[in-house]
Amino acid sequence: MEGTLNDLKARRSIRAYRPEQIKEEELQKILEAGTYAPTGMGKQSPKIVVVQDRETRDLLSRLNAEVMGTDSDPFYGAPTVLVVLADRERPTCVEDGSLVMGNLMNAAHAVGVGSCWIHRAREVFDSEEGKALLKKWGIEGDYIGVGHCILGYPAEGAVPEAKPRKADYVVYVR
Ligand SMILES: Cc1cc2nc3c(=O)[nH]c(=O)nc-3n(C[C@H](O)[C@H](O)[C@H](O)COP(=O)(O)O)c2cc1C
């Protein structure tokens, strides 16, 4: 249990990556943890799309940057992008997908892989190009983009310190 609590505290958002791909066994452990996130009424509304094909990864990067109006790589060079979507028909779709994102990031840290939540999935997958990608990937139905969990090995010196927690984070009523 101490190990779990330490992992939850020590995970950080990584914003510089080495180019090599993560190991398949690490990926599978991370994905499994994602699929065990709790979901509203246990309906498992999310889907996780594993993008490791360079061309698709770069296309997602470009679409994401376009939402921001930049031409930088919002994925910071990470070689794997997990796109978390959730079935819009479920009233808890965003919460469900967010918990999957949390599990993915914490599991990544636990197996020694760096990660970061990259936003703007909603805009990307609401766009015509995003919808065309979902169709190409065989994903039918009405899916909302919740987040991109980027994965890779942190570059030298890329693990930041956590900011101190704000003093009034917890309110006790007891
Ligand atoms: C909903 C959400 C969206 C985020 N979007 C981005 C993003 O687009 N780009 C980015 O670099 N970090 C993004 N982050 C990471 C946060 O900036 C990061 O979690 C925060 O600075 C705290 O750092 P830590 O994760 O290392 O504790 C996002 C985090 C969350 C929860």
PDB file of C-alpha atoms and ligand atoms in Angstrom:
ATOM      1  CA  MET A   1       0.000   0.000   0.000  1.00  0.00           C
ATOM      2  CA  GLU A   2       2.863   2.394   0.822  1.00  0.00           C
ATOM      3  CA  GLY A   3       4.112   1.801  -2.715  1.00  0.00           C
ATOM      4  CA  THR A   4       0.788   2.877  -4.192  1.00  0.00           C
ATOM      5  CA  LEU A   5       0.620   5.994  -2.030  1.00  0.00           C
ATOM      6  CA  ASN A   6       4.195   6.926  -2.913  1.00  0.00           C
ATOM      7  CA  ASP A   7       3.460   6.456  -6.631  1.00  0.00           C
ATOM      8  CA  LEU A   8       0.395   8.697  -6.407  1.00  0.00           C
ATOM      9  CA  LYS A   9       2.511  11.433  -4.838  1.00  0.00           C
ATOM     10  CA  ALA A  10       5.571  11.045  -7.019  1.00  0.00           C
ATOM     11  CA  ARG A  11       3.921  11.003 -10.479  1.00  0.00           C
ATOM     12  CA  ARG A  12       4.646  14.202 -12.411  1.00  0.00           C
ATOM     13  CA  SER A  13       3.693  15.542 -15.826  1.00  0.00           C
ATOM     14  CA  ILE A  14       6.629  14.975 -18.176  1.00  0.00           C
ATOM     15  CA  ARG A  15       7.216  17.494 -20.943  1.00  0.00           C
ATOM     16  CA  ALA A  16      10.357  16.165 -22.689  1.00  0.00           C
ATOM     17  CA  TYR A  17      10.836  12.594 -23.915  1.00  0.00           C
ATOM     18  CA  ARG A  18      13.462  10.289 -25.329  1.00  0.00           C
ATOM     19  CA  PRO A  19      12.552   9.135 -28.845  1.00  0.00           C
ATOM     20  CA  GLU A  20      12.546   5.368 -28.224  1.00  0.00           C
ATOM     21  CA  GLN A  21       9.252   3.527 -27.943  1.00  0.00           C
ATOM     22  CA  ILE A  22       8.122   2.140 -24.578  1.00  0.00           C
ATOM     23  CA  LYS A  23       8.150  -1.622 -24.032  1.00  0.00           C
ATOM     24  CA  GLU A  24       5.025  -3.574 -24.974  1.00  0.00           C
ATOM     25  CA  GLU A  25       4.732  -5.147 -21.495  1.00  0.00           C
ATOM     26  CA  GLU A  26       4.788  -1.685 -19.913  1.00  0.00           C
ATOM     27  CA  LEU A  27       2.116  -0.486 -22.334  1.00  0.00           C
ATOM     28  CA  GLN A  28      -0.105  -3.480 -21.559  1.00  0.00           C
ATOM     29  CA  LYS A  29       0.158  -2.928 -17.793  1.00  0.00           C
ATOM     30  CA  ILE A  30      -0.739   0.749 -18.222  1.00  0.00           C
ATOM     31  CA  LEU A  31      -3.719  -0.078 -20.463  1.00  0.00           C
ATOM     32  CA  GLU A  32      -4.999  -2.746 -18.091  1.00  0.00           C
ATOM     33  CA  ALA A  33      -4.916  -0.267 -15.201  1.00  0.00           C
ATOM     34  CA  GLY A  34      -6.862   2.193 -17.360  1.00  0.00           C
ATOM     35  CA  THR A  35      -9.597  -0.322 -18.069  1.00  0.00           C
ATOM     36  CA  TYR A  36     -10.054  -0.950 -14.323  1.00  0.00           C
ATOM     37  CA  ALA A  37     -11.008   2.661 -13.555  1.00  0.00           C
ATOM     38  CA  PRO A  38     -14.438   3.007 -11.991  1.00  0.00           C
ATOM     39  CA  THR A  39     -17.215   4.187 -14.315  1.00  0.00           C
ATOM     40  CA  GLY A  40     -20.735   5.463 -13.712  1.00  0.00           C
ATOM     41  CA  MET A  41     -23.043   2.474 -13.209  1.00  0.00           C
ATOM     42  CA  GLY A  42     -20.141   0.286 -14.262  1.00  0.00           C
ATOM     43  CA  LYS A  43     -21.017   0.946 -17.916  1.00  0.00           C
ATOM     44  CA  GLN A  44     -17.370   1.275 -19.026  1.00  0.00           C
ATOM     45  CA  SER A  45     -18.212   4.209 -21.295  1.00  0.00           C
ATOM     46  CA  PRO A  46     -14.600   5.053 -22.263  1.00  0.00           C
ATOM     47  CA  LYS A  47     -12.434   3.729 -25.071  1.00  0.00           C
ATOM     48  CA  ILE A  48      -8.658   3.943 -25.218  1.00  0.00           C
ATOM     49  CA  VAL A  49      -7.046   4.260 -28.644  1.00  0.00           C
ATOM     50  CA  VAL A  50      -3.342   3.378 -28.686  1.00  0.00           C
ATOM     51  CA  VAL A  51      -1.519   5.465 -31.263  1.00  0.00           C
ATOM     52  CA  GLN A  52       2.051   4.406 -31.993  1.00  0.00           C
ATOM     53  CA  ASP A  53       2.003   4.807 -35.756  1.00  0.00           C
ATOM     54  CA  ARG A  54       4.237   7.843 -36.355  1.00  0.00           C
ATOM     55  CA  GLU A  55       2.084   9.343 -39.101  1.00  0.00           C
ATOM     56  CA  THR A  56      -1.104   9.211 -37.000  1.00  0.00           C
ATOM     57  CA  ARG A  57       0.722  10.477 -33.905  1.00  0.00           C
ATOM     58  CA  ASP A  58       2.015  13.444 -35.904  1.00  0.00           C
ATOM     59  CA  LEU A  59      -1.436  14.100 -37.381  1.00  0.00           C
ATOM     60  CA  LEU A  60      -2.963  14.184 -33.877  1.00  0.00           C
ATOM     61  CA  SER A  61      -0.180  16.531 -32.804  1.00  0.00           C
ATOM     62  CA  ARG A  62      -0.931  18.865 -35.729  1.00  0.00           C
ATOM     63  CA  LEU A  63      -4.704  18.843 -35.064  1.00  0.00           C
ATOM     64  CA  ASN A  64      -4.055  19.572 -31.386  1.00  0.00           C
ATOM     65  CA  ALA A  65      -1.664  22.420 -32.185  1.00  0.00           C
ATOM     66  CA  GLU A  66      -4.221  23.876 -34.605  1.00  0.00           C
ATOM     67  CA  VAL A  67      -6.771  24.116 -31.778  1.00  0.00           C
ATOM     68  CA  MET A  68      -4.201  26.194 -29.868  1.00  0.00           C
ATOM     69  CA  GLY A  69      -3.192  28.174 -32.944  1.00  0.00           C
ATOM     70  CA  THR A  70       0.458  27.083 -32.733  1.00  0.00           C
ATOM     71  CA  ASP A  71       2.732  24.846 -34.789  1.00  0.00           C
ATOM     72  CA  SER A  72       4.624  23.301 -31.866  1.00  0.00           C
ATOM     73  CA  ASP A  73       4.319  19.607 -30.883  1.00  0.00           C
ATOM     74  CA  PRO A  74       1.847  19.556 -27.965  1.00  0.00           C
ATOM     75  CA  PHE A  75       2.945  15.954 -27.312  1.00  0.00           C
ATOM     76  CA  TYR A  76       6.514  17.044 -26.445  1.00  0.00           C
ATOM     77  CA  GLY A  77       8.080  14.338 -28.630  1.00  0.00           C
ATOM     78  CA  ALA A  78       6.367  11.437 -26.798  1.00  0.00           C
ATOM     79  CA  PRO A  79       6.281   8.317 -29.006  1.00  0.00           C
ATOM     80  CA  THR A  80       2.932   6.942 -27.724  1.00  0.00           C
ATOM     81  CA  VAL A  81      -0.384   8.740 -27.500  1.00  0.00           C
ATOM     82  CA  LEU A  82      -3.359   7.132 -25.760  1.00  0.00           C
ATOM     83  CA  VAL A  83      -6.539   8.856 -26.853  1.00  0.00           C
ATOM     84  CA  VAL A  84      -9.259   8.516 -24.223  1.00  0.00           C
ATOM     85  CA  LEU A  85     -12.765   8.872 -25.593  1.00  0.00           C
ATOM     86  CA  ALA A  86     -16.078   8.238 -23.873  1.00  0.00           C
ATOM     87  CA  ASP A  87     -19.572   7.460 -25.053  1.00  0.00           C
ATOM     88  CA  ARG A  88     -21.451  10.756 -25.053  1.00  0.00           C
ATOM     89  CA  GLU A  89     -24.720   8.900 -24.364  1.00  0.00           C
ATOM     90  CA  ARG A  90     -23.553   8.213 -20.812  1.00  0.00           C
ATOM     91  CA  PRO A  91     -24.189  11.151 -18.461  1.00  0.00           C
ATOM     92  CA  THR A  92     -20.905  10.413 -16.669  1.00  0.00           C
ATOM     93  CA  CYS A  93     -18.796  10.166 -19.834  1.00  0.00           C
ATOM     94  CA  VAL A  94     -16.350  12.968 -18.947  1.00  0.00           C
ATOM     95  CA  GLU A  95     -15.922  11.759 -15.360  1.00  0.00           C
ATOM     96  CA  ASP A  96     -15.472   8.165 -16.561  1.00  0.00           C
ATOM     97  CA  GLY A  97     -12.857   9.184 -19.104  1.00  0.00           C
ATOM     98  CA  SER A  98     -11.053  11.402 -16.597  1.00  0.00           C
ATOM     99  CA  LEU A  99     -10.685   8.530 -14.146  1.00  0.00           C
ATOM    100  CA  VAL A 100      -9.277   6.379 -16.941  1.00  0.00           C
ATOM    101  CA  MET A 101      -6.775   9.159 -17.646  1.00  0.00           C
ATOM    102  CA  GLY A 102      -5.797   9.212 -13.965  1.00  0.00           C
ATOM    103  CA  ASN A 103      -5.299   5.459 -13.838  1.00  0.00           C
ATOM    104  CA  LEU A 104      -3.223   5.535 -17.027  1.00  0.00           C
ATOM    105  CA  MET A 105      -0.914   8.285 -15.735  1.00  0.00           C
ATOM    106  CA  ASN A 106      -0.471   6.727 -12.310  1.00  0.00           C
ATOM    107  CA  ALA A 107       0.119   3.264 -13.749  1.00  0.00           C
ATOM    108  CA  ALA A 108       2.650   4.704 -16.185  1.00  0.00           C
ATOM    109  CA  HIS A 109       4.577   6.186 -13.290  1.00  0.00           C
ATOM    110  CA  ALA A 110       4.398   2.883 -11.389  1.00  0.00           C
ATOM    111  CA  VAL A 111       6.066   1.018 -14.286  1.00  0.00           C
ATOM    112  CA  GLY A 112       8.696   3.708 -14.903  1.00  0.00           C
ATOM    113  CA  VAL A 113       7.107   5.417 -17.904  1.00  0.00           C
ATOM    114  CA  GLY A 114       6.591   9.186 -18.130  1.00  0.00           C
ATOM    115  CA  SER A 115       3.199  10.645 -19.004  1.00  0.00           C
ATOM    116  CA  CYS A 116       1.200  13.837 -19.287  1.00  0.00           C
ATOM    117  CA  TRP A 117      -2.453  14.689 -19.891  1.00  0.00           C
ATOM    118  CA  ILE A 118      -2.677  16.660 -23.107  1.00  0.00           C
ATOM    119  CA  HIS A 119      -5.963  18.458 -23.515  1.00  0.00           C
ATOM    120  CA  ARG A 120      -8.098  19.588 -26.464  1.00  0.00           C
ATOM    121  CA  ALA A 121      -9.287  16.050 -27.310  1.00  0.00           C
ATOM    122  CA  ARG A 122     -12.845  17.338 -27.263  1.00  0.00           C
ATOM    123  CA  GLU A 123     -12.181  19.935 -29.954  1.00  0.00           C
ATOM    124  CA  VAL A 124     -10.095  17.537 -32.043  1.00  0.00           C
ATOM    125  CA  PHE A 125     -12.677  14.724 -32.025  1.00  0.00           C
ATOM    126  CA  ASP A 126     -15.613  17.094 -32.523  1.00  0.00           C
ATOM    127  CA  SER A 127     -13.949  18.322 -35.743  1.00  0.00           C
ATOM    128  CA  GLU A 128     -14.580  16.757 -39.147  1.00  0.00           C
ATOM    129  CA  GLU A 129     -10.981  15.492 -39.325  1.00  0.00           C
ATOM    130  CA  GLY A 130     -11.282  13.976 -35.846  1.00  0.00           C
ATOM    131  CA  LYS A 131     -14.585  12.294 -36.704  1.00  0.00           C
ATOM    132  CA  ALA A 132     -13.023  10.897 -39.879  1.00  0.00           C
ATOM    133  CA  LEU A 133     -10.235   9.388 -37.770  1.00  0.00           C
ATOM    134  CA  LEU A 134     -12.738   7.703 -35.421  1.00  0.00           C
ATOM    135  CA  LYS A 135     -14.471   6.219 -38.468  1.00  0.00           C
ATOM    136  CA  LYS A 136     -11.142   5.025 -39.861  1.00  0.00           C
ATOM    137  CA  TRP A 137     -10.370   3.388 -36.507  1.00  0.00           C
ATOM    138  CA  GLY A 138     -13.724   1.565 -36.619  1.00  0.00           C
ATOM    139  CA  ILE A 139     -15.182   3.494 -33.687  1.00  0.00           C
ATOM    140  CA  GLU A 140     -18.905   3.887 -34.203  1.00  0.00           C
ATOM    141  CA  GLY A 141     -21.331   5.869 -32.066  1.00  0.00           C
ATOM    142  CA  ASP A 142     -21.067   9.320 -30.539  1.00  0.00           C
ATOM    143  CA  TYR A 143     -17.761   9.649 -28.706  1.00  0.00           C
ATOM    144  CA  ILE A 144     -16.420  12.682 -26.893  1.00  0.00           C
ATOM    145  CA  GLY A 145     -12.673  13.241 -26.701  1.00  0.00           C
ATOM    146  CA  VAL A 146     -11.658  13.394 -23.013  1.00  0.00           C
ATOM    147  CA  GLY A 147      -7.876  13.586 -23.150  1.00  0.00           C
ATOM    148  CA  HIS A 148      -4.618  12.363 -24.648  1.00  0.00           C
ATOM    149  CA  CYS A 149      -2.301  10.495 -22.286  1.00  0.00           C
ATOM    150  CA  ILE A 150       1.142  10.786 -23.827  1.00  0.00           C
ATOM    151  CA  LEU A 151       3.702   8.143 -22.862  1.00  0.00           C
ATOM    152  CA  GLY A 152       7.458   7.763 -23.185  1.00  0.00           C
ATOM    153  CA  TYR A 153      10.699   7.690 -21.244  1.00  0.00           C
ATOM    154  CA  PRO A 154      11.485  11.061 -19.680  1.00  0.00           C
ATOM    155  CA  ALA A 155      14.427  12.943 -21.169  1.00  0.00           C
ATOM    156  CA  GLU A 156      17.358  13.765 -18.891  1.00  0.00           C
ATOM    157  CA  GLY A 157      16.285  16.244 -16.219  1.00  0.00           C
ATOM    158  CA  ALA A 158      12.634  16.238 -17.356  1.00  0.00           C
ATOM    159  CA  VAL A 159      11.049  15.168 -14.077  1.00  0.00           C
ATOM    160  CA  PRO A 160       9.914  18.338 -12.274  1.00  0.00           C
ATOM    161  CA  GLU A 161       9.383  18.843  -8.561  1.00  0.00           C
ATOM    162  CA  ALA A 162       5.791  18.894  -7.343  1.00  0.00           C
ATOM    163  CA  LYS A 163       4.464  22.308  -6.368  1.00  0.00           C
ATOM    164  CA  PRO A 164       3.550  22.634  -2.700  1.00  0.00           C
ATOM    165  CA  ARG A 165      -0.091  21.826  -2.040  1.00  0.00           C
ATOM    166  CA  LYS A 166      -2.273  24.857  -1.224  1.00  0.00           C
ATOM    167  CA  ALA A 167      -3.002  25.296   2.451  1.00  0.00           C
ATOM    168  CA  ASP A 168      -6.802  25.254   2.128  1.00  0.00           C
ATOM    169  CA  TYR A 169      -6.971  22.206  -0.184  1.00  0.00           C
ATOM    170  CA  VAL A 170      -8.853  20.122   2.393  1.00  0.00           C
ATOM    171  CA  VAL A 171     -11.848  21.374   4.318  1.00  0.00           C
ATOM    172  CA  TYR A 172     -12.822  19.373   7.370  1.00  0.00           C
ATOM    173  CA  VAL A 173     -16.368  19.168   8.609  1.00  0.00           C
ATOM    174  CA  ARG A 174     -16.230  16.973  11.673  1.00  0.00           C
TER     175      ARG A 174
HETATM  176  C1  LIG B   1      -7.495  18.269 -17.461  1.00  0.00           C
HETATM  177  C2  LIG B   1      -6.027  18.470 -17.628  1.00  0.00           C
HETATM  178  C3  LIG B   1      -5.550  19.005 -18.804  1.00  0.00           C
HETATM  179  C4  LIG B   1      -4.173  19.181 -18.995  1.00  0.00           C
HETATM  180  N1  LIG B   1      -3.713  19.630 -20.203  1.00  0.00           N
HETATM  181  C5  LIG B   1      -2.385  19.775 -20.384  1.00  0.00           C
HETATM  182  C6  LIG B   1      -1.887  20.158 -21.657  1.00  0.00           C
HETATM  183  O1  LIG B   1      -2.620  20.333 -22.628  1.00  0.00           O
HETATM  184  N2  LIG B   1      -0.546  20.304 -21.773  1.00  0.00           N
HETATM  185  C7  LIG B   1       0.314  20.089 -20.730  1.00  0.00           C
HETATM  186  O2  LIG B   1       1.521  20.275 -20.908  1.00  0.00           O
HETATM  187  N3  LIG B   1      -0.135  19.702 -19.517  1.00  0.00           N
HETATM  188  C8  LIG B   1      -1.454  19.519 -19.339  1.00  0.00           C
HETATM  189  N4  LIG B   1      -1.928  19.067 -18.133  1.00  0.00           N
HETATM  190  C9  LIG B   1      -0.973  18.754 -17.035  1.00  0.00           C
HETATM  191  C10 LIG B   1      -1.028  19.794 -15.929  1.00  0.00           C
HETATM  192  O3  LIG B   1      -0.482  20.995 -16.365  1.00  0.00           O
HETATM  193  C11 LIG B   1      -0.287  19.211 -14.716  1.00  0.00           C
HETATM  194  O4  LIG B   1      -0.993  18.099 -14.218  1.00  0.00           O
HETATM  195  C12 LIG B   1      -0.121  20.255 -13.606  1.00  0.00           C
HETATM  196  O5  LIG B   1       0.733  21.285 -14.004  1.00  0.00           O
HETATM  197  C13 LIG B   1       0.412  19.636 -12.305  1.00  0.00           C
HETATM  198  O6  LIG B   1       1.643  18.988 -12.538  1.00  0.00           O
HETATM  199  P1  LIG B   1       1.859  17.445 -12.177  1.00  0.00           P
HETATM  200  O7  LIG B   1       0.950  16.635 -13.073  1.00  0.00           O
HETATM  201  O8  LIG B   1       3.309  17.190 -12.451  1.00  0.00           O
HETATM  202  O9  LIG B   1       1.509  17.262 -10.750  1.00  0.00           O
HETATM  203  C14 LIG B   1      -3.278  18.859 -17.941  1.00  0.00           C
HETATM  204  C15 LIG B   1      -3.778  18.301 -16.759  1.00  0.00           C
HETATM  205  C16 LIG B   1      -5.133  18.094 -16.613  1.00  0.00           C
HETATM  206  C17 LIG B   1      -5.630  17.457 -15.341  1.00  0.00           C
END
